[in-house]
CSV table of N, CA and C in Angstrom, one decimal:
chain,number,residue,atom,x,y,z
B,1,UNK,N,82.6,2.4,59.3
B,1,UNK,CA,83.5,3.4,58.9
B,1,UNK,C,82.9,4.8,59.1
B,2,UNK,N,83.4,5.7,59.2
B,2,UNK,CA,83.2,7.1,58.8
B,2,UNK,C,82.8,7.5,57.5
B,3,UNK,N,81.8,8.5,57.9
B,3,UNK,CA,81.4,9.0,56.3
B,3,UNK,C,82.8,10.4,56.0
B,4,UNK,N,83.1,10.3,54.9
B,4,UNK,CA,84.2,10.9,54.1
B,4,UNK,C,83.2,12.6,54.2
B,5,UNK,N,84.4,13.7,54.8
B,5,UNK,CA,84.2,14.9,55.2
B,5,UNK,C,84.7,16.0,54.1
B,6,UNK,N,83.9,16.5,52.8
B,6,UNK,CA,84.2,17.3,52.1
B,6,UNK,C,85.1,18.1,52.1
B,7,UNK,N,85.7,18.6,51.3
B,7,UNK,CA,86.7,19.5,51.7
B,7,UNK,C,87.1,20.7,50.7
B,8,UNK,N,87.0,22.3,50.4
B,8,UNK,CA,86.8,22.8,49.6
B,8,UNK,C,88.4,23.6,49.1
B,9,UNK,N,89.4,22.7,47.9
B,9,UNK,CA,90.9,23.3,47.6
B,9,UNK,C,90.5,24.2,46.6
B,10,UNK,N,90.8,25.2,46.6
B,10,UNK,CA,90.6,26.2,45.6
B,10,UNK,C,91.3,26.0,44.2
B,11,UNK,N,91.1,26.6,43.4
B,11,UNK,CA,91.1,25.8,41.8
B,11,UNK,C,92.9,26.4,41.8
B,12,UNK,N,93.1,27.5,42.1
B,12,UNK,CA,94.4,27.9,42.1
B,12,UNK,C,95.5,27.1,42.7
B,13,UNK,N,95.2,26.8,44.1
B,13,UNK,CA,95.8,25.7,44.4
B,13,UNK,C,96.3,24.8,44.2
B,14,UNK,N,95.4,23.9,43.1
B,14,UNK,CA,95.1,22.9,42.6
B,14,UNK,C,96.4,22.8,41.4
B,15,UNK,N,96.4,24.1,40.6
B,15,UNK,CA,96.7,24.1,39.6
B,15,UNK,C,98.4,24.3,40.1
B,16,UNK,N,98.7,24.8,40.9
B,16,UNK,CA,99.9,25.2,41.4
B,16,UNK,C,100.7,23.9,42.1
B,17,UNK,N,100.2,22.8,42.5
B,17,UNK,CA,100.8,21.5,43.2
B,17,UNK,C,100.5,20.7,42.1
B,18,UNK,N,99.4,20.9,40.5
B,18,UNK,CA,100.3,20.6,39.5
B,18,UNK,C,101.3,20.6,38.8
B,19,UNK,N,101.8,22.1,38.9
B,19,UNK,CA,102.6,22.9,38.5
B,19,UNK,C,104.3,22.5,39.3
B,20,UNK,N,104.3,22.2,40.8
B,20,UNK,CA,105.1,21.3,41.1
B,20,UNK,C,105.3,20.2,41.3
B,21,UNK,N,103.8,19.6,40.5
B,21,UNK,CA,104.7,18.1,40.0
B,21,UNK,C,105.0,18.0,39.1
B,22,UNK,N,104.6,19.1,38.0
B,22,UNK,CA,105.6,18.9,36.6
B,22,UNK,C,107.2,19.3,37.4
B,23,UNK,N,107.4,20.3,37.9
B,23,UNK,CA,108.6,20.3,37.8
B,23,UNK,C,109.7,19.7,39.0
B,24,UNK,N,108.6,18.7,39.6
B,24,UNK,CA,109.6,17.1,40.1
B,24,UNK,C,109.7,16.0,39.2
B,25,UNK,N,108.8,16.4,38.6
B,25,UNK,CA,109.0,15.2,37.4
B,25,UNK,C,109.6,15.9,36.8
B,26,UNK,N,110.0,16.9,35.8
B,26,UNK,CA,111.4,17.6,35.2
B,26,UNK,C,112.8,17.0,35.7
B,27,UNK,N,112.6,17.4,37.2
B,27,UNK,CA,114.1,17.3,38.0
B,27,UNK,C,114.2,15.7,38.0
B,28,UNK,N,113.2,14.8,37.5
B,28,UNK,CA,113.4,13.4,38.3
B,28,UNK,C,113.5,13.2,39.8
B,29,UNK,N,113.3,14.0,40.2
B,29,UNK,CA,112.6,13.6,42.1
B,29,UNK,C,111.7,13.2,42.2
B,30,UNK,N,110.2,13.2,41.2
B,30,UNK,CA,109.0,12.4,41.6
B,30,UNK,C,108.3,12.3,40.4
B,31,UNK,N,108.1,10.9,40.1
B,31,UNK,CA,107.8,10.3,38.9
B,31,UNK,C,105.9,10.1,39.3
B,32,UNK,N,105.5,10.1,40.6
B,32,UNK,CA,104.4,9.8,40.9
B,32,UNK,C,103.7,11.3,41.3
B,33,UNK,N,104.6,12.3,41.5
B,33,UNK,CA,103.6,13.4,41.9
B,33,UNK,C,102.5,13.6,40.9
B,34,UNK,N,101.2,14.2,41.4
B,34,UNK,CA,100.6,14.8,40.4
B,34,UNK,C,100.8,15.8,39.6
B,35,UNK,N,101.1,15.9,38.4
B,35,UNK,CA,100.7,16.8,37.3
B,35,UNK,C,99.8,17.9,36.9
B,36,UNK,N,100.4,19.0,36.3
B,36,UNK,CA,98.7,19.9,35.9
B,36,UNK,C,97.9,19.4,34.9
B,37,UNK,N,98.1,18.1,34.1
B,37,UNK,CA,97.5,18.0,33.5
B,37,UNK,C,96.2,16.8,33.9
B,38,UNK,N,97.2,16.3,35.3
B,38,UNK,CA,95.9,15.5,36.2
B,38,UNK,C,94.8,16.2,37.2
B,39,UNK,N,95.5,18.1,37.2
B,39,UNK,CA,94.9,18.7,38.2
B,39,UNK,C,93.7,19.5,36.9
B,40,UNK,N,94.3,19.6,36.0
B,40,UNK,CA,93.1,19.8,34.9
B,40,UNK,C,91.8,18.9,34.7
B,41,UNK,N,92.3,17.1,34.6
B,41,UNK,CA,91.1,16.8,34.3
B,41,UNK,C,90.4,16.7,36.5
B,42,UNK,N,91.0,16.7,37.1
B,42,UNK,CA,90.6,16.9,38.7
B,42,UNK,C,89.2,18.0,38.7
B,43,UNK,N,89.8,19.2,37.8
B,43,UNK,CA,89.1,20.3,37.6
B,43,UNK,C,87.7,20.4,36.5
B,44,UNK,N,87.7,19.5,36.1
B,44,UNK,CA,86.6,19.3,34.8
B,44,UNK,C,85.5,19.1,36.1
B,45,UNK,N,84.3,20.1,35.4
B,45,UNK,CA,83.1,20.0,36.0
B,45,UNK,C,82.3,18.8,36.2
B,46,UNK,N,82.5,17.3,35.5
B,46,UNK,CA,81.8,16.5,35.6
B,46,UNK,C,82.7,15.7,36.7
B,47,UNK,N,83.9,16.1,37.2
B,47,UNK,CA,84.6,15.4,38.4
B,47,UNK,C,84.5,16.1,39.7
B,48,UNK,N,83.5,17.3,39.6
B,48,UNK,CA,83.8,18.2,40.7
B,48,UNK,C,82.3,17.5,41.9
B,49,UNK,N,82.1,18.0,42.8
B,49,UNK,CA,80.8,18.1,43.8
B,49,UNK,C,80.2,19.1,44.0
B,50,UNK,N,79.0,18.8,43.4
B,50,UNK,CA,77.7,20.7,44.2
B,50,UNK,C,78.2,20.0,45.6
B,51,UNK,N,78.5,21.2,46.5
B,51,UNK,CA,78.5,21.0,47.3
B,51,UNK,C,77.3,22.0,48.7
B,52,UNK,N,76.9,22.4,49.6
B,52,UNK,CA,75.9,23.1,50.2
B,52,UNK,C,76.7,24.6,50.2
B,53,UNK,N,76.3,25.7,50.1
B,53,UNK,CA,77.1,26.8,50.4
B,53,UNK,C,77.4,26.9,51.5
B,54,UNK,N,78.7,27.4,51.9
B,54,UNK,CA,79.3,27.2,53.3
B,54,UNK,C,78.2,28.7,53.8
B,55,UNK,N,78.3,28.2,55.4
B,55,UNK,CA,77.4,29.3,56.4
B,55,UNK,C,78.0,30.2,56.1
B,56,UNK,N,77.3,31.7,57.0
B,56,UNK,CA,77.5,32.8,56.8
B,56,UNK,C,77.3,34.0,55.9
B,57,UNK,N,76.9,34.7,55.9
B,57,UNK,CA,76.4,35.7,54.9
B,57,UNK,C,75.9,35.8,53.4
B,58,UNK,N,75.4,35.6,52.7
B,58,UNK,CA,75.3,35.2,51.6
B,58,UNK,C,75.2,37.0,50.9
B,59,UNK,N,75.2,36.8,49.5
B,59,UNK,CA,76.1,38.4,49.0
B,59,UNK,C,74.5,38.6,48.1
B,60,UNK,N,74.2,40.4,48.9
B,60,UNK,CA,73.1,40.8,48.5
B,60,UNK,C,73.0,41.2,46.7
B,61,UNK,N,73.7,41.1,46.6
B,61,UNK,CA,74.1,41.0,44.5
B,61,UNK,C,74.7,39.8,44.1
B,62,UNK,N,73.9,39.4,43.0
B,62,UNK,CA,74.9,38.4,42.2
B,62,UNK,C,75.8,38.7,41.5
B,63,UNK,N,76.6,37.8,41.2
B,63,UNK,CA,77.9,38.3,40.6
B,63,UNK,C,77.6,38.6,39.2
B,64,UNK,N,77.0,38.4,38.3
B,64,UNK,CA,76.3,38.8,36.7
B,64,UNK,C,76.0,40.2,37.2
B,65,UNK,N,74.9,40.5,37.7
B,65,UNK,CA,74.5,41.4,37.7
B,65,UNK,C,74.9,42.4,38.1
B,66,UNK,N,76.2,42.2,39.4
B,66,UNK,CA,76.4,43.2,40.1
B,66,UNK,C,77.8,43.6,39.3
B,67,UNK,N,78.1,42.8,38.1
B,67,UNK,CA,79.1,43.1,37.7
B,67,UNK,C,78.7,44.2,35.8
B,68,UNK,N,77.8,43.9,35.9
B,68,UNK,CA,77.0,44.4,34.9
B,68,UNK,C,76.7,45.9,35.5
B,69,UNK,N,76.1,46.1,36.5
B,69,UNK,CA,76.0,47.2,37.1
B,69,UNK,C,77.1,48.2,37.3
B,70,UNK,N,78.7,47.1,37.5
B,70,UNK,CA,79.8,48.2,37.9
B,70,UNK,C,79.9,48.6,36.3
B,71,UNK,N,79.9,47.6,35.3
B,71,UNK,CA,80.2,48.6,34.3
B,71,UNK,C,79.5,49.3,33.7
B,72,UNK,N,78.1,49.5,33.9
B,72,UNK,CA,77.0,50.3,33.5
B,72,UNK,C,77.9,51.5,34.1
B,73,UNK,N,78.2,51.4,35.5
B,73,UNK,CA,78.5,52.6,35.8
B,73,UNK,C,80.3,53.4,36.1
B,74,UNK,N,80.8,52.4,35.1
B,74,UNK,CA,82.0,52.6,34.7
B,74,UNK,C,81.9,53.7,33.7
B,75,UNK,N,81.2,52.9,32.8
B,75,UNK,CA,80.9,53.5,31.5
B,75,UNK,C,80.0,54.9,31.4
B,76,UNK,N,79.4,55.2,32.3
B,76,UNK,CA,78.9,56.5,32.8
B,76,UNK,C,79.8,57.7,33.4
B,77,UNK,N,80.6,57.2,33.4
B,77,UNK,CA,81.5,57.9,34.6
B,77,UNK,C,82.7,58.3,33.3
B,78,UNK,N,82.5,57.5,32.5
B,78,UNK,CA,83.4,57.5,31.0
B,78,UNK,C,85.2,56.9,31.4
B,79,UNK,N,85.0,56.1,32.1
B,79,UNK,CA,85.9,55.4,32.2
B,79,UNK,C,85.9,54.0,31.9
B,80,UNK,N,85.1,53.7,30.9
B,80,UNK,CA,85.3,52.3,30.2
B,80,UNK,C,84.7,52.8,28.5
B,81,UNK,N,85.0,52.4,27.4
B,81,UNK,CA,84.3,52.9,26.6
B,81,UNK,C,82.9,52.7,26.0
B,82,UNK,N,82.0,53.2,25.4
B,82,UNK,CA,80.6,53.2,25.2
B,82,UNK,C,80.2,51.8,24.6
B,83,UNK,N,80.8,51.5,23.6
B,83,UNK,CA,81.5,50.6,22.2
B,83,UNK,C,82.1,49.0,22.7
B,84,UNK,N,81.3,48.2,22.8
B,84,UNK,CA,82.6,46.7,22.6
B,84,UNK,C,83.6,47.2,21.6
B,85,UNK,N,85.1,47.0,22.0
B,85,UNK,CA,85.9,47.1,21.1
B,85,UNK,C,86.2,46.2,19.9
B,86,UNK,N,86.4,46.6,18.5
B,86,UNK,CA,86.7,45.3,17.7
B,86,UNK,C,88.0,45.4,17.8
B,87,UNK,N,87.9,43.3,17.7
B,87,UNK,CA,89.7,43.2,17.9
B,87,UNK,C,90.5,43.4,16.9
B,88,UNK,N,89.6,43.9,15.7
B,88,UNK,CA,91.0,44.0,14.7
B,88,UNK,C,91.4,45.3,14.7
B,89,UNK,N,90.7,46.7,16.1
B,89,UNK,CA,91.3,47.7,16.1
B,89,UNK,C,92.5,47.9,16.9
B,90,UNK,N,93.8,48.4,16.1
B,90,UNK,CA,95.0,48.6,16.2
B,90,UNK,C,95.1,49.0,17.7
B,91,UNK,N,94.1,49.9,18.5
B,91,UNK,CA,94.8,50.7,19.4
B,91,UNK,C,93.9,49.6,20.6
B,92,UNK,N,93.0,48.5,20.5
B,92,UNK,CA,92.7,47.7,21.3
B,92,UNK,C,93.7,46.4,21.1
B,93,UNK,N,94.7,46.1,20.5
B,93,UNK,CA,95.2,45.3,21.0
B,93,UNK,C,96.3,45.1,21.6
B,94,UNK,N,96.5,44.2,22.1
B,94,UNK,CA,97.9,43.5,23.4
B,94,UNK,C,99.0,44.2,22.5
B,95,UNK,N,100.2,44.2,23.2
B,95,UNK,CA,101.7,43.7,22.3
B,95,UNK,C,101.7,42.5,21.5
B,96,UNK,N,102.5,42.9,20.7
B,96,UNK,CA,102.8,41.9,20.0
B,96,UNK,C,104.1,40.6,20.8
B,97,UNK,N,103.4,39.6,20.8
B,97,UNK,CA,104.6,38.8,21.0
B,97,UNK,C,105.2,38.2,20.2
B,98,UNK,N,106.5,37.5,19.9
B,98,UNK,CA,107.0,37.2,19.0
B,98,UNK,C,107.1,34.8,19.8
């Protein structure tokens, strides 16, 4: 036989052809499609594959750091505030949903 050729679905994806097979299974058109709740455990890290980084350029920052960096310099520029916000301050939280 053939050895089986990896293939990389992105998690969004994934979660979205769960999302239409809940709602074929809703309509009763497909009692076998997959589910998001089968594309959830699909998604659990002990079901996934390390797989080799695909070729081509690799990114001269890591993403921790380089994201640490933008807000270092968010926050210099005084466009993010100085302070982690606390969440029981009134003017840091969401709408209210009901």
């Amino acid at each position: 036989g053939r050895r089986p050729r990896p293939v990389r679905i992105p998690a969004p994806a994934l979660r979205m052809a769960g999302l239409l097979g809940d709602a074929l299974d809703a309509l009763g058109l497909a009692h076998d499609a997959p589910t998001s709740g089968k594309m959830r455990e699909i998604l659990q890290a002990d079901w996934s594959a390390r797989l080799p980084a695909p070729p081509g350029p690799r990114p001269r920052v890591a993403l921790p750091g380089g994201f640490a960096d933008a807000v270092s310099a968010y926050r210099a520029e005084g466009l993010l505030p100085r302070r982690r916000p606390n969440p029981g301050d009134r003017e840091h939280r969401g709408p209210r949903l009901r």
